[in-house]
Amino acid sequence: MAALHIVNSSSERRTALDNCLRAASRGDTVLLIGNGVYWAVAPMFAGIAKRASDTVWCVLATDVKSRGIGTLLSTQVQQIDDGAFVDLVASHHPVVSWS
Amino acid sequence: MAALHIVNSSSERRTALDNCLRAASRGDTVLLIGNGVYWAVAPMFAGIAKRASDTVWCVLATDVKSRGIGTLLSTQVQQIDDGAFVDLVASHHPVVSWS
Amino acid sequence: MNFAIAIHGDAATSESPRLALRFARAAIAKGHRIHRVFFYHAGVSVANSLVVQPQGEADTAAEWAAFAKEHGVELAVCVAAALRRGVLGQDDATRYERAVANVNPVFQIVGLGQMIEAAISADRFVTFCA
Amino acid sequence: MNFAIAIHGDAATSESPRLALRFARAAIAKGHRIHRVFFYHAGVSVANSLVVQPQGEADTAAEWAAFAKEHGVELAVCVAAALRRGVLGQDDATRYERAVANVNPVFQIVGLGQMIEAAISADRFVTFCA
Amino acid sequence: MTPRRILFVISHAPQRGALALEMLDELLVGAVFEQEVSALFIDEGVFQLVDSGDTQGNVARGYRALPTYDVSEVFVDADSLKKRGLAVDSLAIPVRALTRGGVRKLVAGQDVVVPD
Amino acid sequence: MTPRRILFVISHAPQRGALALEMLDELLVGAVFEQEVSALFIDEGVFQLVDSGDTQGNVARGYRALPTYDVSEVFVDADSLKKRGLAVDSLAIPVRALTRGGVRKLVAGQDVVVPD
């Protein structure tokens, strides 16, 4: 089963994302939550897209909306609701959070 | 009077150092304290040395010693004691901390 | 499925207690169970009953307490992490000669073994970092 | 010279309360004065009298209190930041109907204006970030 | 005493709960001391001026009050905006964008710098 | 129940007060549950295995106890070491260095991953 990686910090703590990308395998999913969603802003995502090409990228829609950055997002990142977050956890193994 | 810039976080929060280097003027001093001293480890410092060439670099000796990294330090960074930290604050203006 | 949740972020400045609450609500809504919610590191601050939330700001700690009561979910706080951060149960206050206790009684004060137990007995263990 | 100091890091996990204490000691040793030490953001946790420090670990809060008494230095805690983090004086506990107060009485609970006042009236204002 | 130049530097993303609101409080309190107060948004801090329209926990709405306070000027680091696909006119309040040289000059000219 | 594979990932520098010690506590408690426990030091986390010789607040001394606990293996990310001028034999305990591929395989094979 593919792993789910969760990142909840923005480029202020970029090592969370760097370590995540280092440990993620092809076909894994990376979910950006909380301030992690700022990584999905198009020019920010462009900076990591090369290393991110073989993983699936999702962001929590609630967190995107509360930050007012919906129009800035990369099209390569999928917005999901909290219920879909639960589904991702259930359908992936292991679930890995990066701090 | 030249400014004193204080950085107390390591590469985990590299934006603190990035912002510091962005705002520091030629002749300013950058003082690394707490976990900021990890930036002075030679290969880490080599990664920032180009942007850091027109500023003076210091680290708190106590923080270097408590981390056991004395033998790893770049020769371009000067170790100072807490009293010299006070002298730096007194002889610089403004004093700017980066978070 | 059976989920275990760990929360590492503090109540005042981290979003992780709220992110975890949203996850827990969505999990229950989908028919899953929550084995235990474990508050560790700065997360123990969620159990501090002396926090005064400014008006107009969400009170995530109160929402966690209400959620736990409604769905019978165990909220566990690590005793060692709580002591370091000044969150004390009555037993702790007595033992360490502090005048007062301040833990919200909805939270169980437990040892770290309860986190490992939750992590290995649940189907999924999800950590919400600081 | 006359220094003002701000501390933003918490007592349990940040080194900044200790870094600031070392700075303050060195400043006094060099004959400087310390106008005020202002605890803001998570720094207010240093004033929480319920913290139980594990044996063998340095008790920075106690050292700050002793230093302040010895040298007549004012330790100020921002009231708004303290309320959010569950650090209450007796007046706050009464006003917000909490059963207990938990602030270490060595610390003055003050408004944010005291920080600005310190920053502009001191010769140097040094912040120890989280 | 001559007024002192105080710069508030906002470098962190919002939604870190209290931290962003506490910085705004500092700035508003600072503005009543009849000093020369200004603010610089840099790095992820520029996101604090993006207004989501939310009524809760939206610090950008708080910053909308800034023009009515005695704050000399609000600056943003131009590169930080560009990196995030943001433009000056998409922000909640009028700001002046600074080049790198402008940021250096601004910081060098202060008496007091307050970080978030 | 078959033993579960638990990996503790240490990615932060020490001297953040309680955090490093609390992670070590977790690891030591995890080791008594008769599961398959291992640890990975990555990024600034590798500095946690540098022993300064200090008697207080020195988490590397705590990690020295690890070999006497039931921990299957301790891994470090080789690139993280190299970036900091550290070598495997300068660390407080015996570790196995992993390439990037090794890190991926290690993480993918776990049941539970505990971050710091």
XYZ file of C-alpha atoms in Angstrom:
690
model
C 0.000 0.000 0.000
C 1.300 3.478 -0.785
C 2.130 5.849 2.057
C 0.367 9.101 2.943
C 2.698 11.959 3.894
C 1.281 14.935 5.795
C 3.004 18.337 5.856
C 1.565 21.183 7.920
C 4.302 23.796 7.769
C 5.080 26.289 5.043
C 8.424 27.337 3.560
C 9.330 28.889 6.928
C 10.220 25.364 7.888
C 11.098 23.975 4.540
C 12.969 21.018 5.991
C 9.586 19.398 6.725
C 8.840 19.287 3.010
C 12.437 18.480 2.062
C 12.504 15.489 4.398
C 9.097 14.393 3.166
C 10.253 14.440 -0.459
C 13.375 12.580 0.551
C 11.379 9.775 2.129
C 8.380 9.571 -0.228
C 8.236 6.705 -2.718
C 6.780 6.782 -6.218
C 2.989 6.639 -6.032
C 2.765 7.999 -2.483
C 0.417 10.873 -1.712
C 1.507 14.130 -0.059
C -1.243 16.031 1.756
C -0.662 19.684 2.634
C -2.630 20.877 5.675
C -2.638 24.027 7.818
C 0.146 26.380 6.732
C 1.450 23.552 4.557
C -1.086 24.648 1.930
C 1.093 27.655 1.100
C 3.378 25.225 -0.745
C 0.564 24.780 -3.281
C 0.697 28.445 -4.369
C 1.721 28.171 -8.045
C 5.184 29.775 -8.011
C 6.059 28.030 -4.730
C 4.931 24.671 -6.125
C 6.882 25.273 -9.329
C 9.993 25.399 -7.135
C 9.415 21.853 -5.868
C 7.512 20.342 -8.837
C 10.530 18.602 -10.324
C 11.149 16.591 -7.185
C 7.416 16.131 -6.698
C 6.506 14.652 -10.046
C 6.075 11.026 -9.059
C 3.781 11.667 -6.086
C 0.130 12.727 -5.842
C -0.493 16.170 -4.283
C -3.541 17.226 -2.271
C -4.448 20.211 -0.074
C -7.275 20.696 2.398
C -9.843 23.003 0.772
C -10.862 24.489 4.135
C -7.297 25.640 4.771
C -6.962 27.100 1.282
C -10.205 29.029 1.691
C -9.410 30.362 5.180
C -6.161 31.794 3.768
C -7.766 33.361 0.713
C -5.309 31.732 -1.698
C -7.738 29.744 -3.883
C -6.919 31.744 -7.008
C -3.173 31.342 -6.502
C -3.002 27.532 -6.456
C -1.097 25.297 -8.834
C -3.364 23.173 -11.043
C -1.242 20.153 -10.188
C -2.555 20.088 -6.634
C -6.005 18.707 -5.837
C -8.254 20.364 -3.243
C -10.063 17.895 -0.975
C -12.464 18.191 1.971
C -11.907 16.834 5.486
C -13.886 13.662 4.711
C -11.541 12.885 1.821
C -8.614 13.373 4.247
C -10.107 10.557 6.334
C -10.459 8.414 3.200
C -6.808 9.045 2.316
C -5.720 7.918 5.766
C -7.827 4.770 5.480
C -6.518 3.900 2.005
C -2.805 4.537 2.634
C -0.223 2.870 4.826
C 1.851 4.030 6.621
C 0.670 7.532 7.470
C 3.706 9.774 8.010
C 3.674 13.334 9.374
C 6.643 15.638 8.828
C 7.491 18.286 11.394
C 26.689 52.900 13.228
C 26.554 49.379 11.783
C 23.706 47.067 12.769
C 23.920 43.857 14.800
C 21.785 40.987 13.485
C 20.984 38.089 15.800
C 19.912 34.658 14.499
C 18.977 31.888 16.910
C 17.520 29.229 14.634
C 19.297 26.666 12.510
C 18.604 25.540 8.954
C 15.302 24.064 10.147
C 14.049 27.607 9.861
C 16.360 28.895 7.207
C 14.125 31.859 6.415
C 15.447 33.543 9.574
C 18.942 33.561 8.091
C 17.709 34.312 4.565
C 15.792 37.358 5.771
C 18.752 38.461 7.851
C 21.083 38.319 4.852
C 18.502 40.164 2.788
C 18.374 43.029 5.283
C 22.014 43.215 6.423
C 24.197 46.017 5.057
C 27.910 45.852 4.277
C 29.873 46.066 7.520
C 27.067 44.794 9.736
C 27.724 41.964 12.172
C 25.708 38.739 12.290
C 25.740 36.925 15.628
C 24.632 33.283 15.738
C 23.217 32.192 19.120
C 21.393 29.109 20.384
C 20.687 26.688 17.558
C 21.778 29.427 15.162
C 25.372 28.309 15.810
C 24.781 25.236 13.629
C 25.045 27.599 10.642
C 28.724 28.014 11.522
C 29.512 24.328 10.882
C 31.975 24.498 7.958
C 29.975 22.839 5.161
C 26.784 24.674 6.232
C 28.622 27.990 6.313
C 30.152 27.299 2.892
C 26.598 27.183 1.556
C 25.933 30.760 2.674
C 29.460 32.214 2.532
C 29.011 33.893 -0.834
C 26.094 35.978 0.365
C 27.815 36.493 3.701
C 31.114 37.896 2.537
C 30.568 41.573 3.367
C 29.411 41.020 6.955
C 31.267 40.002 10.126
C 30.274 36.620 11.601
C 30.323 35.649 15.279
C 28.999 32.728 17.343
C 28.545 32.355 21.078
C 31.294 30.045 22.351
C 29.075 28.654 25.121
C 26.518 27.466 22.556
C 29.204 25.922 20.362
C 30.643 24.042 23.321
C 27.302 22.788 24.653
C 26.612 21.284 21.218
C 30.027 19.653 20.854
C 30.659 21.197 17.420
C 33.853 23.156 18.156
C 35.950 21.056 15.770
C 33.429 21.419 12.947
C 33.342 25.228 12.728
C 34.264 27.373 9.763
C 37.387 29.467 10.341
C 35.524 32.496 8.991
C 33.342 32.664 12.091
C 34.658 34.109 15.330
C 33.770 32.562 18.699
C 32.938 35.113 21.405
C 31.865 34.917 25.045
C 28.652 36.348 26.559
C 30.462 39.530 27.659
C 31.529 40.204 24.078
C 27.868 39.726 23.057
C 27.027 42.628 25.392
C 29.840 44.698 23.859
C 28.508 43.997 20.360
C 25.041 45.197 21.374
C 26.520 48.358 22.875
C 28.664 49.132 19.829
C 26.029 48.458 17.142
C 22.781 50.142 16.209
C 20.119 49.015 15.521
C 20.036 45.533 17.064
C 17.858 43.273 14.921
C 16.705 39.744 15.803
C 15.429 37.385 13.104
C 12.792 34.785 13.914
C -11.433 1.644 10.990
C -9.929 2.430 14.346
C -7.827 5.620 14.478
C -5.377 6.936 17.047
C -4.453 10.623 16.964
C -1.467 12.475 18.413
C -1.385 16.266 18.791
C 1.957 18.053 19.220
C 0.999 21.716 18.736
C -0.009 24.138 21.485
C -3.439 25.622 21.943
C -2.520 29.281 21.531
C -0.307 29.392 18.472
C -0.488 26.131 16.553
C -3.277 25.108 14.250
C -2.730 21.418 14.915
C -5.274 20.968 17.757
C -7.931 22.359 15.400
C -6.756 20.387 12.365
C -6.918 17.225 14.454
C -10.417 18.086 15.661
C -11.635 18.520 12.102
C -10.091 15.182 11.189
C -11.692 13.488 14.188
C -15.124 14.902 13.367
C -14.842 13.784 9.767
C -13.701 10.325 10.867
C -16.688 9.879 13.188
C -19.015 11.201 10.452
C -17.671 8.449 8.173
C -18.379 5.756 10.764
C -14.811 5.222 11.965
C -13.828 4.923 15.626
C -11.233 6.926 17.530
C -9.254 4.783 19.907
C -7.528 7.629 21.751
C -6.375 11.204 21.254
C -2.958 11.725 22.778
C -1.694 15.223 23.590
C 2.093 15.324 23.696
C 4.836 17.992 23.648
C 3.204 21.465 23.577
C -0.135 19.779 22.845
C -0.657 19.307 26.586
C -1.536 23.006 26.784
C -4.966 22.159 25.348
C -5.777 20.654 28.770
C -4.935 23.846 30.692
C -8.224 25.002 32.206
C -6.846 28.461 33.037
C -6.629 29.569 29.410
C -8.859 32.608 28.763
C -9.756 32.699 25.080
C -10.311 36.215 23.680
C -13.899 36.871 22.661
C -14.614 36.133 19.025
C -11.860 33.551 18.715
C -12.608 29.840 18.405
C -12.150 27.885 21.658
C -10.632 24.682 20.333
C -10.042 23.201 23.787
C -13.739 23.550 24.680
C -14.694 22.015 21.335
C -12.391 19.052 21.955
C -13.966 18.530 25.383
C -17.514 18.660 23.950
C -16.568 16.323 21.095
C -15.019 13.809 23.473
C -18.083 13.755 25.700
C -20.509 13.398 22.832
C -18.653 10.541 21.164
C -17.042 8.876 24.154
C -13.527 9.537 22.890
C -10.625 9.335 25.333
C -8.486 12.487 25.584
C -5.120 11.582 27.088
C -2.387 13.967 28.221
C 1.184 12.849 28.803
C 2.022 13.402 32.457
C 5.720 14.149 31.934
C 5.068 16.691 29.180
C 2.300 18.285 31.266
C 4.473 18.685 34.389
C 7.161 20.499 32.378
C 4.566 22.907 31.037
C 2.707 23.591 34.257
C -0.441 21.572 33.561
C -1.174 19.689 36.761
C -3.817 17.281 37.995
C -4.770 17.250 41.681
C -2.431 14.325 42.409
C 0.471 16.114 40.731
C -0.245 19.352 42.568
C -0.194 17.508 45.881
C 2.904 15.461 45.083
C 4.919 18.447 43.863
C 3.576 20.844 46.502
C 1.887 23.245 44.153
C -1.012 25.216 45.612
C -3.403 24.476 42.790
C -4.283 22.045 40.012
C -5.311 23.354 36.605
C -6.006 20.436 34.292
C -9.396 20.268 32.627
C -10.904 17.082 34.167
C -12.149 15.886 30.758
C -8.517 14.985 30.025
C -6.909 11.846 31.467
C -3.347 12.278 32.696
C -1.478 9.175 31.567
C 1.974 7.826 30.829
C 3.697 7.725 27.482
C 2.990 4.001 27.210
C -0.614 4.891 26.408
C 0.564 6.634 23.260
C 2.584 3.654 22.077
C -0.306 1.343 22.952
C -2.676 3.504 20.896
C -0.233 3.694 17.997
C 0.183 -0.067 17.755
C -3.385 -1.147 18.421
C -5.124 1.311 16.082
C -5.397 0.684 12.350
C -3.918 4.089 11.649
C -1.911 6.475 13.813
C -2.074 10.102 12.657
C 0.173 12.765 14.180
C -0.622 16.466 13.941
C 2.780 18.112 14.319
C 3.380 21.469 15.953
C 24.043 51.709 28.887
C 20.416 50.960 29.576
C 19.093 47.750 27.990
C 15.562 46.452 27.442
C 15.058 42.766 26.729
C 12.142 40.901 25.121
C 11.737 37.130 25.373
C 9.464 35.298 22.904
C 10.350 31.651 23.510
C 8.625 29.310 25.940
C 10.176 27.888 29.068
C 9.940 24.210 28.163
C 11.223 23.989 24.611
C 12.945 27.199 23.598
C 16.431 28.211 24.579
C 15.628 31.910 24.414
C 14.725 32.459 28.103
C 18.149 31.041 28.996
C 20.021 32.917 26.258
C 18.427 36.135 27.492
C 19.390 35.348 31.090
C 23.025 34.828 30.094
C 22.943 38.133 28.223
C 21.387 39.927 31.198
C 23.986 38.522 33.615
C 26.830 39.556 31.318
C 25.324 43.030 30.906
C 25.112 43.566 34.675
C 28.638 42.232 35.085
C 29.811 44.893 32.619
C 28.116 47.664 34.586
C 25.106 48.175 32.323
C 21.533 48.568 33.576
C 18.467 46.566 32.560
C 15.419 48.735 32.227
C 12.892 45.923 31.913
C 12.598 42.318 30.764
C 9.396 41.792 28.816
C 7.956 38.297 28.314
C 5.732 38.152 25.253
C 4.181 35.456 23.034
C 5.116 32.008 24.422
C 7.638 33.703 26.713
C 4.866 34.276 29.255
C 5.147 30.586 30.178
C 8.280 31.436 32.170
C 5.936 33.039 34.743
C 3.821 29.888 35.208
C 4.410 28.828 38.805
C 2.904 25.374 38.225
C 5.758 24.161 36.031
C 7.514 21.152 37.582
C 11.058 20.985 36.242
C 12.478 17.432 36.002
C 15.353 16.789 38.396
C 18.773 17.457 36.923
C 17.488 19.992 34.404
C 18.209 23.693 34.767
C 15.298 25.729 36.165
C 15.585 28.886 34.084
C 12.409 30.442 35.507
C 13.769 30.165 39.060
C 17.079 31.621 37.930
C 15.315 34.577 36.312
C 13.392 35.207 39.533
C 16.566 35.090 41.639
C 18.425 37.336 39.200
C 15.614 39.902 39.199
C 15.513 40.026 42.997
C 19.264 40.338 43.355
C 19.639 43.142 40.832
C 16.261 44.867 41.153
C 15.316 44.122 37.553
C 11.656 44.338 36.528
C 10.207 41.172 34.977
C 7.066 42.064 33.018
C 4.558 39.674 31.478
C 2.076 40.767 28.828
C -1.423 40.281 30.216
C -3.094 39.473 26.885
C -0.490 36.881 25.926
C -0.669 35.381 29.431
C -4.468 35.017 29.411
C -4.372 33.111 26.121
C -1.821 30.709 27.550
C -3.427 30.132 30.907
C -1.034 32.172 33.061
C -3.239 34.166 35.440
C -2.752 36.622 38.269
C -5.255 36.762 41.119
C -7.134 39.674 39.516
C -7.412 37.808 36.219
C -8.561 34.628 37.931
C -11.303 36.568 39.717
C -12.367 38.534 36.663
C -12.545 35.495 34.387
C -13.988 33.195 37.046
C -11.135 30.758 37.162
C -10.723 28.854 40.411
C -7.023 29.561 40.772
C -4.208 31.920 39.878
C -0.833 30.536 38.841
C 1.512 33.398 38.042
C 4.800 33.583 39.883
C 4.439 36.811 41.931
C 7.962 37.937 41.008
C 6.527 38.790 37.569
C 4.454 41.949 36.996
C 1.437 41.484 34.753
C 1.347 44.536 32.493
C 0.018 45.812 29.194
C 1.817 45.816 25.869
C 2.478 49.535 26.204
C 5.177 48.675 28.742
C 7.081 46.849 26.042
C 6.953 49.762 23.634
C 7.902 52.134 26.457
C 10.906 49.951 27.291
C 11.912 49.661 23.638
C 11.929 53.415 23.075
C 13.405 54.567 26.365
C 16.281 52.073 26.550
C 19.524 52.611 24.680
C 19.225 49.160 23.141
C 16.280 46.785 22.771
C 17.283 43.141 22.332
C 14.717 40.479 21.392
C 15.309 36.791 22.013
C 13.060 35.118 19.454
C 11.312 31.792 19.953
C 13.269 63.083 23.497
C 13.296 62.977 19.693
C 10.890 60.423 18.266
C 12.468 57.060 17.673
C 12.158 55.106 14.464
C 10.517 51.759 15.214
C 10.159 49.069 12.564
C 7.919 46.020 13.012
C 9.092 43.132 10.841
C 6.426 40.554 9.949
C 8.081 37.499 8.437
C 5.773 34.605 9.308
C 2.647 33.271 7.672
C -0.638 33.983 9.463
C -2.881 31.261 10.932
C -0.370 30.505 13.602
C -3.141 31.370 15.997
C -2.182 34.072 18.429
C 1.210 35.030 16.992
C -0.061 37.068 14.060
C -2.709 38.790 16.182
C -0.158 39.546 18.895
C 2.140 41.193 16.362
C -0.739 43.323 15.111
C -1.484 44.327 18.729
C 2.136 45.403 19.208
C 2.026 47.489 16.083
C -1.220 49.235 17.055
C 0.065 49.933 20.577
C 3.357 51.151 19.110
C 1.453 53.602 16.928
C 0.066 55.551 19.901
C 3.474 56.426 21.358
C 4.062 59.299 18.916
C 7.155 57.727 17.470
C 8.020 57.118 13.828
C 6.453 53.694 13.337
C 6.582 51.607 10.176
C 6.062 47.970 9.222
C 7.836 45.627 6.834
C 6.187 42.458 5.487
C 8.775 40.010 4.186
C 8.899 36.364 3.190
C 5.789 34.375 4.253
C 4.746 37.480 6.185
C 3.280 38.940 2.991
C 0.461 36.383 3.270
C -0.753 38.266 6.354
C -2.059 40.963 4.010
C -4.140 38.529 1.939
C -7.763 38.929 3.038
C -9.735 35.674 2.823
C -12.979 37.392 3.722
C -13.304 35.139 6.807
C -14.627 36.864 9.900
C -12.634 34.762 12.378
C -8.869 34.554 12.772
C -8.302 36.717 9.696
C -5.460 39.044 10.600
C -5.681 40.894 7.256
C -8.955 42.428 8.446
C -7.116 43.716 11.499
C -4.434 45.274 9.326
C -7.161 47.128 7.412
C -7.355 49.419 10.452
C -3.729 50.428 10.034
C -4.263 53.449 7.768
C -6.343 55.077 10.528
C -3.445 54.719 12.992
C -0.357 56.842 13.186
C 1.874 54.524 11.162
C 4.256 56.300 8.821
C 4.407 53.702 6.111
C 3.821 50.030 5.378
C 6.446 48.292 3.271
C 6.594 44.906 1.594
C 9.590 43.121 0.166
C 8.939 43.044 -3.594
C 10.695 39.716 -4.175
C 8.653 38.021 -1.447
C 5.468 39.086 -3.245
C 6.713 37.969 -6.642
C 7.766 34.544 -5.370
C 4.170 33.947 -4.283
C 2.369 35.296 -7.332
C 1.039 38.266 -5.353
C 0.719 41.877 -6.537
C 0.681 45.030 -4.438
C -2.908 45.802 -5.442
C -4.145 42.382 -4.326
C -3.254 43.164 -0.702
C -5.629 44.348 2.010
C -4.013 47.778 2.461
C -1.885 50.188 0.438
C 1.788 49.265 0.750
C 5.058 50.357 -0.778
C 7.135 47.621 -2.385
C 10.865 47.715 -1.691
C 13.786 46.283 -3.609
C 16.534 44.522 -1.741
C 18.480 47.764 -1.491
C 15.390 49.469 -0.114
C 14.993 46.810 2.595
C 18.626 47.284 3.648
C 18.304 51.024 3.841
C 15.044 50.783 5.772
C 16.483 48.446 8.401
C 19.764 50.346 8.734
C 17.880 53.561 9.515
C 15.923 52.248 12.514
C 16.356 52.797 16.242
C 14.263 49.803 17.264
C 13.355 46.694 15.266
C 10.620 44.387 16.589
C 10.440 40.874 15.100
C 7.409 38.564 15.106
C -1.054 -9.718 17.170
C 2.064 -9.723 15.016
C 4.644 -7.164 16.114
C 4.284 -3.842 14.357
C 7.131 -1.983 12.773
C 7.508 1.402 14.446
C 9.924 4.028 13.173
C 10.857 7.109 15.195
C 12.028 9.928 12.926
C 14.300 12.524 14.557
C 14.652 15.508 12.246
C 15.261 18.466 14.576
C 18.402 19.796 16.191
C 18.774 19.176 19.934
C 18.828 21.967 22.547
C 15.223 22.754 21.943
C 14.803 21.996 25.602
C 12.224 19.333 26.259
C 11.485 18.295 22.675
C 14.601 16.216 22.130
C 14.323 14.584 25.551
C 10.637 13.837 25.012
C 11.421 12.105 21.731
C 14.050 9.979 23.442
C 11.471 9.079 26.123
C 9.022 7.972 23.445
C 11.628 5.816 21.823
C 12.633 4.143 25.098
C 9.001 3.497 26.039
C 8.335 2.211 22.525
C 11.167 -0.277 22.937
C 9.488 -2.120 25.815
C 6.324 -3.016 23.851
C 7.976 -5.945 22.066
C 7.454 -4.455 18.650
C 9.985 -3.951 15.863
C 11.324 -0.531 16.798
C 13.872 1.480 14.840
C 15.002 5.114 14.645
C 16.009 7.360 11.767
C 18.082 10.509 12.271
C 17.735 12.883 9.353
C 18.542 16.523 8.575
C 19.440 18.565 11.699
C 18.383 15.531 13.734
C 21.838 14.004 13.173
C 23.224 16.612 15.594
C 21.342 14.815 18.389
C 23.981 12.083 18.202
C 26.893 14.494 18.698
C 28.037 14.170 22.301
C 29.362 17.437 23.740
C 30.414 15.784 26.976
C 28.111 18.095 28.942
C 26.270 16.494 31.819
C 23.129 18.618 31.529
C 20.688 18.790 28.624
C 22.874 16.547 26.477
C 20.499 14.203 24.703
C 23.335 12.275 23.030
C 24.175 10.820 26.441
C 20.602 9.586 26.668
C 20.886 7.930 23.280
C 23.953 6.076 24.495
C 21.530 3.866 26.440
C 19.809 2.795 23.245
C 21.952 -0.274 22.484
C 20.820 -1.807 25.799
C 17.159 -1.415 24.796
C 15.233 -3.583 22.399
C 15.687 -1.337 19.371
C 16.245 -3.224 16.123
C 18.427 -0.700 14.394
C 19.414 2.965 14.364
C 19.685 4.618 10.971
C 21.036 7.959 9.817
C 20.542 9.664 6.494
C 24.013 9.663 4.895
C 23.538 12.954 3.030
C 22.465 14.733 6.219
C 25.741 13.651 7.849
C 27.843 14.673 4.879
C 26.260 18.127 4.647
C 27.396 18.796 8.212
C 30.891 17.386 8.014
C 29.990 14.496 10.311
C 31.094 10.872 9.997
C 29.347 7.755 11.300
C 32.186 7.016 13.707
C 32.001 10.482 15.281
C 28.500 9.784 16.597
C 27.595 8.697 20.121
C 26.256 5.261 19.125
C 26.705 2.765 16.295
C 24.398 3.640 13.404
C 23.792 2.451 9.878
C 23.983 5.135 7.187
C 21.298 4.994 4.501
C 21.247 6.346 0.967
C 18.169 8.145 -0.280
C 16.812 4.876 -1.667
C 17.415 3.245 1.689
C 15.442 5.964 3.488
C 12.502 5.482 1.119
C 12.475 1.738 1.580
C 12.729 2.063 5.353
C 9.784 4.463 5.598
C 7.630 2.524 3.125
C 7.997 -0.639 5.191
C 6.661 0.766 8.475
C 3.338 0.324 10.237
C 3.717 3.361 12.465
C 5.927 6.420 12.010
C 6.395 8.795 14.953
C 7.763 12.275 14.172
C 9.504 14.610 16.604
